[in-house]
Every structure is written in structure tokens, then in C-alpha cells.
Amino acid sequence: MAQTQAQQDRLNRVGQFVVTAPMCERLGMKLDPDLPVKAEAALNAETAAWAVAPATVARLKGEAINRQSRMLATDLQSAADGAKTDAQLRDLKHTLLGYGRTCMEASGEPIFSSLIVPPPGFNLETAATELTDSMLEVGGLASWQTPQIQARGDLMMLAGTCRSKIGALRSDALVRQYGQSDDPRVRDYYSKSFDEGLSDPSTIGTLAGCNRAIAAYRARIR
């Protein structure tokens, strides 16, 4: 006997929960380390009562997992690659919020309620913002990376790139003047920017070029 639409929908939904589980963890939820095995066992027990051949159920489960995996990868890649303008940044967060809502639904579902568990006081909006920021921080596009922070990060990169041309004393002075912050996220961003520049001193090959670049970026900082 062929599966019903409701049964097909159920397999798709369970597949969606399984595929989305790693994203739930990135949003701060706790996953059972044996989630795939336990979810499979619970679903097998559920489908055993269906008047559908086990081979058909197995095929449909595999198709559902593959479909949901492709959808997740496509959605995230598209949103992250396009995250340049404010509207596109909001789109990425909206995508993550959508997956977060799926996680919340899973956490209240019989099979997954003990497999995907939000921590006490979990706030999806905050979690989605933090995850969005972590994905965009390297490009200077996180919500907390203001134009001034970005400019200072660029200057820290120059302090690293140009260290061999301008000398350690001047490089260190730039870090002391422009690379400090009371916010740990910002300090880490400045440090990573400096390290990135330090790892590639060939970006600017001359002292004159470094001087021009440093002057230009200092002019952007109030």
C-alpha cells in the first residue's frame, strides 16, 4: 500500500528536525549525542504501525533527509553570501530565526523533546542575533561592528601588514591607540585583524604605501 500524504508529511517533518539539529546546537540548544540513532529508533517504532512496506518507508526517509539537507545548505549559503547590505543582513537573521523556530517546534515534539533541549531562559531572538554576528564578524558585518569599529579593525590589519616596514614601535603604538576596547568581542576582532595583517606582509610592499594607507584609515577614525 502506498503512503498517505500525512505519512509523507510526517517523514518530511522528522527529516527536517534531524537535519536542523546541528543548527539548533549552534543557536545554543543542547543536543543528545545519540540524537540520530534515537530519532531513527523512535520513528521506526512509529512507522511500524503504518500499512506501508518497510523498504518504501526507508526510501522515503532517505529522500526526506537528503531533501532537507539540500534546502538547509542552499538557504544558509545564499543568505550568507548575499549578506552585504542592511536588508540582506536582516535576511540572514530571518533565515536563522526560521530554523530556530523549527528547533523550538522540535523541542516540543514527542520524538525530539528529549533530544533537542533549549537551555533555561532561552531567547531565540538573541540567539539568532549572536549566531548571525558570528557568521559575519570576519567580514566586518556583525551587528555590533559599527563603521568606527570597522575602520579601527582595518587599521589594526595595517599595523600588522606594515609592521616590517614601519617598525615594531610604530606598529605597537597604533595598536595601543586604536586597538583597545572594553568589549571583548571588539578586542578579539582587533586582535584577529592585526594577526591577519601580520600573516601577510606582502599586501603593501613599501614604507610609502604603508604611510599613505595608515593616514587614510586614521582620517576615518573620529
mmCIF file of C-alpha atoms in Angstrom:
data_model
loop_
_atom_site.group_PDB
_atom_site.id
_atom_site.type_symbol
_atom_site.label_atom_id
_atom_site.label_comp_id
_atom_site.label_asym_id
_atom_site.label_seq_id
_atom_site.Cartn_x
_atom_site.Cartn_y
_atom_site.Cartn_z
ATOM 1 C CA MET A 1 0.000 0.000 0.000
ATOM 2 C CA ALA A 2 1.288 3.485 -0.862
ATOM 3 C CA GLN A 3 1.959 6.018 1.842
ATOM 4 C CA THR A 4 -0.614 8.705 2.561
ATOM 5 C CA GLN A 5 0.086 12.425 2.296
ATOM 6 C CA ALA A 6 0.020 12.668 6.084
ATOM 7 C CA GLN A 7 2.654 9.941 6.345
ATOM 8 C CA GLN A 8 4.810 11.630 3.721
ATOM 9 C CA ASP A 9 4.473 14.927 5.586
ATOM 10 C CA ARG A 10 5.466 13.213 8.822
ATOM 11 C CA LEU A 11 8.640 11.805 7.289
ATOM 12 C CA ASN A 12 9.491 15.196 5.825
ATOM 13 C CA ARG A 13 8.969 16.848 9.201
ATOM 14 C CA VAL A 14 11.116 14.358 11.079
ATOM 15 C CA GLY A 15 13.769 14.696 8.387
ATOM 16 C CA GLN A 16 13.664 18.461 8.829
ATOM 17 C CA PHE A 17 14.155 18.142 12.588
ATOM 18 C CA VAL A 18 17.105 15.760 12.163
ATOM 19 C CA VAL A 19 18.822 17.960 9.579
ATOM 20 C CA THR A 20 18.195 21.161 11.534
ATOM 21 C CA ALA A 21 19.529 19.722 14.815
ATOM 22 C CA PRO A 22 23.145 20.924 14.309
ATOM 23 C CA MET A 23 21.796 24.429 13.715
ATOM 24 C CA CYS A 24 19.835 24.135 16.964
ATOM 25 C CA GLU A 25 23.108 23.414 18.732
ATOM 26 C CA ARG A 26 24.753 26.442 17.118
ATOM 27 C CA LEU A 27 21.848 28.508 18.432
ATOM 28 C CA GLY A 28 22.680 27.340 21.951
ATOM 29 C CA MET A 29 20.404 24.350 22.445
ATOM 30 C CA LYS A 30 21.603 21.073 23.910
ATOM 31 C CA LEU A 31 21.553 18.008 21.676
ATOM 32 C CA ASP A 32 21.524 14.412 22.796
ATOM 33 C CA PRO A 33 24.785 12.962 21.411
ATOM 34 C CA ASP A 34 22.845 9.925 20.190
ATOM 35 C CA LEU A 35 20.135 12.001 18.504
ATOM 36 C CA PRO A 36 20.325 10.343 15.048
ATOM 37 C CA VAL A 37 20.141 6.819 16.488
ATOM 38 C CA LYS A 38 17.383 7.605 18.981
ATOM 39 C CA ALA A 39 15.324 9.549 16.453
ATOM 40 C CA GLU A 40 15.653 6.701 13.959
ATOM 41 C CA ALA A 41 14.543 4.135 16.542
ATOM 42 C CA ALA A 42 11.553 6.219 17.605
ATOM 43 C CA LEU A 43 10.495 6.834 14.017
ATOM 44 C CA ASN A 44 10.832 3.139 13.183
ATOM 45 C CA ALA A 45 8.523 2.324 16.085
ATOM 46 C CA GLU A 46 6.033 4.882 14.803
ATOM 47 C CA THR A 47 6.107 3.737 11.176
ATOM 48 C CA ALA A 48 5.833 0.062 12.139
ATOM 49 C CA ALA A 49 2.100 0.626 12.524
ATOM 50 C CA TRP A 50 1.772 2.030 9.012
ATOM 51 C CA ALA A 51 0.403 -0.133 6.232
ATOM 52 C CA VAL A 52 3.449 0.697 4.124
ATOM 53 C CA ALA A 53 6.277 -1.627 3.125
ATOM 54 C CA PRO A 54 9.391 -1.099 5.296
ATOM 55 C CA ALA A 55 11.529 -0.695 2.177
ATOM 56 C CA THR A 56 9.271 2.117 0.998
ATOM 57 C CA VAL A 57 9.462 3.836 4.376
ATOM 58 C CA ALA A 58 13.261 3.540 4.365
ATOM 59 C CA ARG A 59 13.464 5.028 0.871
ATOM 60 C CA LEU A 60 11.162 7.901 1.759
ATOM 61 C CA LYS A 61 13.117 8.643 4.935
ATOM 62 C CA GLY A 62 16.344 8.829 2.956
ATOM 63 C CA GLU A 63 14.780 11.091 0.364
ATOM 64 C CA ALA A 64 13.382 13.379 3.070
ATOM 65 C CA ILE A 65 16.772 13.692 4.784
ATOM 66 C CA ASN A 66 18.545 14.448 1.508
ATOM 67 C CA ARG A 67 15.926 16.993 0.505
ATOM 68 C CA GLN A 68 16.051 18.823 3.819
ATOM 69 C CA SER A 69 19.871 18.796 3.812
ATOM 70 C CA ARG A 70 19.993 20.424 0.393
ATOM 71 C CA MET A 71 17.427 23.019 1.414
ATOM 72 C CA LEU A 72 19.344 23.949 4.567
ATOM 73 C CA ALA A 73 22.667 24.234 2.751
ATOM 74 C CA THR A 74 21.132 26.299 -0.050
ATOM 75 C CA ASP A 75 19.296 28.670 2.281
ATOM 76 C CA LEU A 76 22.291 29.358 4.508
ATOM 77 C CA GLN A 77 24.807 29.691 1.684
ATOM 78 C CA SER A 78 22.560 32.031 -0.260
ATOM 79 C CA ALA A 79 21.798 34.208 2.754
ATOM 80 C CA ALA A 80 25.409 34.376 3.969
ATOM 81 C CA ASP A 81 26.869 35.063 0.516
ATOM 82 C CA GLY A 82 24.402 37.871 -0.058
ATOM 83 C CA ALA A 83 24.797 39.473 3.364
ATOM 84 C CA LYS A 84 26.249 42.837 2.398
ATOM 85 C CA THR A 85 23.517 45.448 2.855
ATOM 86 C CA ASP A 86 21.400 46.042 5.951
ATOM 87 C CA ALA A 87 18.430 44.389 4.250
ATOM 88 C CA GLN A 88 20.498 41.341 3.328
ATOM 89 C CA LEU A 89 21.870 41.105 6.855
ATOM 90 C CA ARG A 90 18.308 41.069 8.124
ATOM 91 C CA ASP A 91 17.545 38.311 5.619
ATOM 92 C CA LEU A 92 20.307 36.144 7.090
ATOM 93 C CA LYS A 93 18.993 36.683 10.589
ATOM 94 C CA HIS A 94 15.472 35.964 9.335
ATOM 95 C CA THR A 95 16.724 32.669 7.872
ATOM 96 C CA LEU A 96 18.336 31.718 11.177
ATOM 97 C CA LEU A 97 15.210 32.711 13.084
ATOM 98 C CA GLY A 98 13.223 30.401 10.828
ATOM 99 C CA TYR A 99 15.490 27.494 11.655
ATOM 100 C CA GLY A 100 15.343 28.482 15.304
ATOM 101 C CA ARG A 101 11.562 28.261 15.227
ATOM 102 C CA THR A 102 11.907 24.792 13.727
ATOM 103 C CA CYS A 103 14.202 23.906 16.630
ATOM 104 C CA MET A 104 11.639 25.154 19.123
ATOM 105 C CA GLU A 105 8.936 23.083 17.442
ATOM 106 C CA ALA A 106 11.197 20.037 17.565
ATOM 107 C CA SER A 107 11.838 20.550 21.273
ATOM 108 C CA GLY A 108 8.103 20.177 21.907
ATOM 109 C CA GLU A 109 7.644 17.181 19.620
ATOM 110 C CA PRO A 110 7.319 13.646 21.098
ATOM 111 C CA ILE A 111 10.378 12.154 19.381
ATOM 112 C CA PHE A 112 12.667 15.152 19.854
ATOM 113 C CA SER A 113 11.569 16.711 23.154
ATOM 114 C CA SER A 114 14.395 14.950 24.999
ATOM 115 C CA LEU A 115 16.847 15.151 22.096
ATOM 116 C CA ILE A 116 16.806 18.913 21.385
ATOM 117 C CA VAL A 117 16.550 20.929 24.596
ATOM 118 C CA PRO A 118 16.657 24.748 24.845
ATOM 119 C CA PRO A 119 18.534 25.997 27.922
ATOM 120 C CA PRO A 120 16.639 27.775 30.717
ATOM 121 C CA GLY A 121 15.712 31.308 29.716
ATOM 122 C CA PHE A 122 16.489 30.670 26.054
ATOM 123 C CA ASN A 123 15.732 33.690 23.857
ATOM 124 C CA LEU A 124 15.564 32.860 20.164
ATOM 125 C CA GLU A 125 15.916 36.470 19.014
ATOM 126 C CA THR A 126 19.127 36.910 20.999
ATOM 127 C CA ALA A 127 20.477 33.544 19.899
ATOM 128 C CA ALA A 128 19.816 34.295 16.221
ATOM 129 C CA THR A 129 21.497 37.697 16.507
ATOM 130 C CA GLU A 130 24.586 36.193 18.133
ATOM 131 C CA LEU A 131 24.833 33.419 15.548
ATOM 132 C CA THR A 132 24.373 35.883 12.689
ATOM 133 C CA ASP A 133 27.131 38.039 14.154
ATOM 134 C CA SER A 134 29.485 35.072 14.486
ATOM 135 C CA MET A 135 28.963 34.215 10.809
ATOM 136 C CA LEU A 136 29.559 37.786 9.621
ATOM 137 C CA GLU A 137 32.223 39.000 12.042
ATOM 138 C CA VAL A 138 35.185 38.131 9.825
ATOM 139 C CA GLY A 139 33.823 40.358 7.084
ATOM 140 C CA GLY A 140 33.184 43.227 9.499
ATOM 141 C CA LEU A 141 29.418 42.943 9.051
ATOM 142 C CA ALA A 142 28.262 41.855 12.510
ATOM 143 C CA SER A 143 25.543 43.968 14.121
ATOM 144 C CA TRP A 144 27.994 45.407 16.669
ATOM 145 C CA GLN A 145 30.655 46.295 14.091
ATOM 146 C CA THR A 146 29.981 49.988 13.591
ATOM 147 C CA PRO A 147 31.815 51.932 10.862
ATOM 148 C CA GLN A 148 34.232 53.183 13.516
ATOM 149 C CA ILE A 149 34.967 49.661 14.737
ATOM 150 C CA GLN A 150 35.437 48.504 11.154
ATOM 151 C CA ALA A 151 37.834 51.376 10.478
ATOM 152 C CA ARG A 152 39.860 50.547 13.575
ATOM 153 C CA GLY A 153 39.891 46.894 12.567
ATOM 154 C CA ASP A 154 41.219 47.867 9.147
ATOM 155 C CA LEU A 155 43.886 49.991 10.822
ATOM 156 C CA MET A 156 44.872 47.055 13.035
ATOM 157 C CA MET A 157 45.271 44.953 9.914
ATOM 158 C CA LEU A 158 47.556 47.632 8.509
ATOM 159 C CA ALA A 159 49.522 47.711 11.767
ATOM 160 C CA GLY A 160 50.207 44.021 11.235
ATOM 161 C CA THR A 161 50.773 44.105 7.479
ATOM 162 C CA CYS A 162 53.094 47.102 7.670
ATOM 163 C CA ARG A 163 54.970 46.121 10.827
ATOM 164 C CA SER A 164 58.085 45.101 8.898
ATOM 165 C CA LYS A 165 58.092 48.473 7.082
ATOM 166 C CA ILE A 166 57.099 50.926 9.810
ATOM 167 C CA GLY A 167 58.858 49.121 12.648
ATOM 168 C CA ALA A 168 57.667 47.443 15.819
ATOM 169 C CA LEU A 169 57.497 50.643 17.890
ATOM 170 C CA ARG A 170 55.167 52.421 15.493
ATOM 171 C CA SER A 171 53.089 49.286 14.920
ATOM 172 C CA ASP A 172 52.677 48.784 18.667
ATOM 173 C CA ALA A 173 51.762 52.440 19.098
ATOM 174 C CA LEU A 174 48.938 52.069 16.571
ATOM 175 C CA VAL A 175 47.644 49.054 18.489
ATOM 176 C CA ARG A 176 47.744 50.945 21.787
ATOM 177 C CA GLN A 177 45.975 53.958 20.315
ATOM 178 C CA TYR A 178 43.364 52.303 18.110
ATOM 179 C CA GLY A 179 43.174 48.638 19.072
ATOM 180 C CA GLN A 180 41.729 48.881 22.581
ATOM 181 C CA SER A 181 38.151 48.278 23.732
ATOM 182 C CA ASP A 182 36.190 47.355 26.837
ATOM 183 C CA ASP A 183 34.072 44.986 24.725
ATOM 184 C CA PRO A 184 35.667 41.509 24.484
ATOM 185 C CA ARG A 185 34.130 40.966 21.042
ATOM 186 C CA VAL A 186 35.715 44.141 19.718
ATOM 187 C CA ARG A 187 39.096 43.394 21.306
ATOM 188 C CA ASP A 188 39.061 39.962 19.717
ATOM 189 C CA TYR A 189 38.130 41.471 16.347
ATOM 190 C CA TYR A 190 41.035 43.911 16.569
ATOM 191 C CA SER A 191 43.451 41.141 17.554
ATOM 192 C CA LYS A 192 42.323 38.896 14.713
ATOM 193 C CA SER A 193 42.601 41.787 12.259
ATOM 194 C CA PHE A 194 46.155 42.509 13.411
ATOM 195 C CA ASP A 195 47.105 38.831 13.174
ATOM 196 C CA GLU A 196 45.626 38.590 9.690
ATOM 197 C CA GLY A 197 47.704 41.541 8.562
ATOM 198 C CA LEU A 198 50.823 40.207 10.257
ATOM 199 C CA SER A 199 50.465 36.921 8.387
ATOM 200 C CA ASP A 200 50.545 38.703 5.008
ATOM 201 C CA PRO A 201 53.173 41.474 4.953
ATOM 202 C CA SER A 202 53.225 41.453 1.150
ATOM 203 C CA THR A 203 49.851 43.223 0.869
ATOM 204 C CA ILE A 204 51.635 46.590 0.889
ATOM 205 C CA GLY A 205 55.223 46.409 -0.269
ATOM 206 C CA THR A 206 56.709 49.805 0.595
ATOM 207 C CA LEU A 207 57.015 52.179 3.530
ATOM 208 C CA ALA A 208 55.468 54.960 1.463
ATOM 209 C CA GLY A 209 52.486 52.764 0.650
ATOM 210 C CA CYS A 210 52.034 51.905 4.313
ATOM 211 C CA ASN A 211 52.226 55.555 5.322
ATOM 212 C CA ARG A 212 49.542 56.517 2.808
ATOM 213 C CA ALA A 213 47.239 53.680 3.861
ATOM 214 C CA ILE A 214 47.659 54.376 7.575
ATOM 215 C CA ALA A 215 46.992 58.089 7.080
ATOM 216 C CA ALA A 216 43.860 57.332 5.067
ATOM 217 C CA TYR A 217 42.425 54.987 7.678
ATOM 218 C CA ARG A 218 43.338 57.251 10.583
ATOM 219 C CA ALA A 219 41.372 60.004 8.858
ATOM 220 C CA ARG A 220 38.257 57.801 9.014
ATOM 221 C CA ILE A 221 38.506 57.454 12.787
ATOM 222 C CA ARG A 222 36.988 60.159 14.942
#
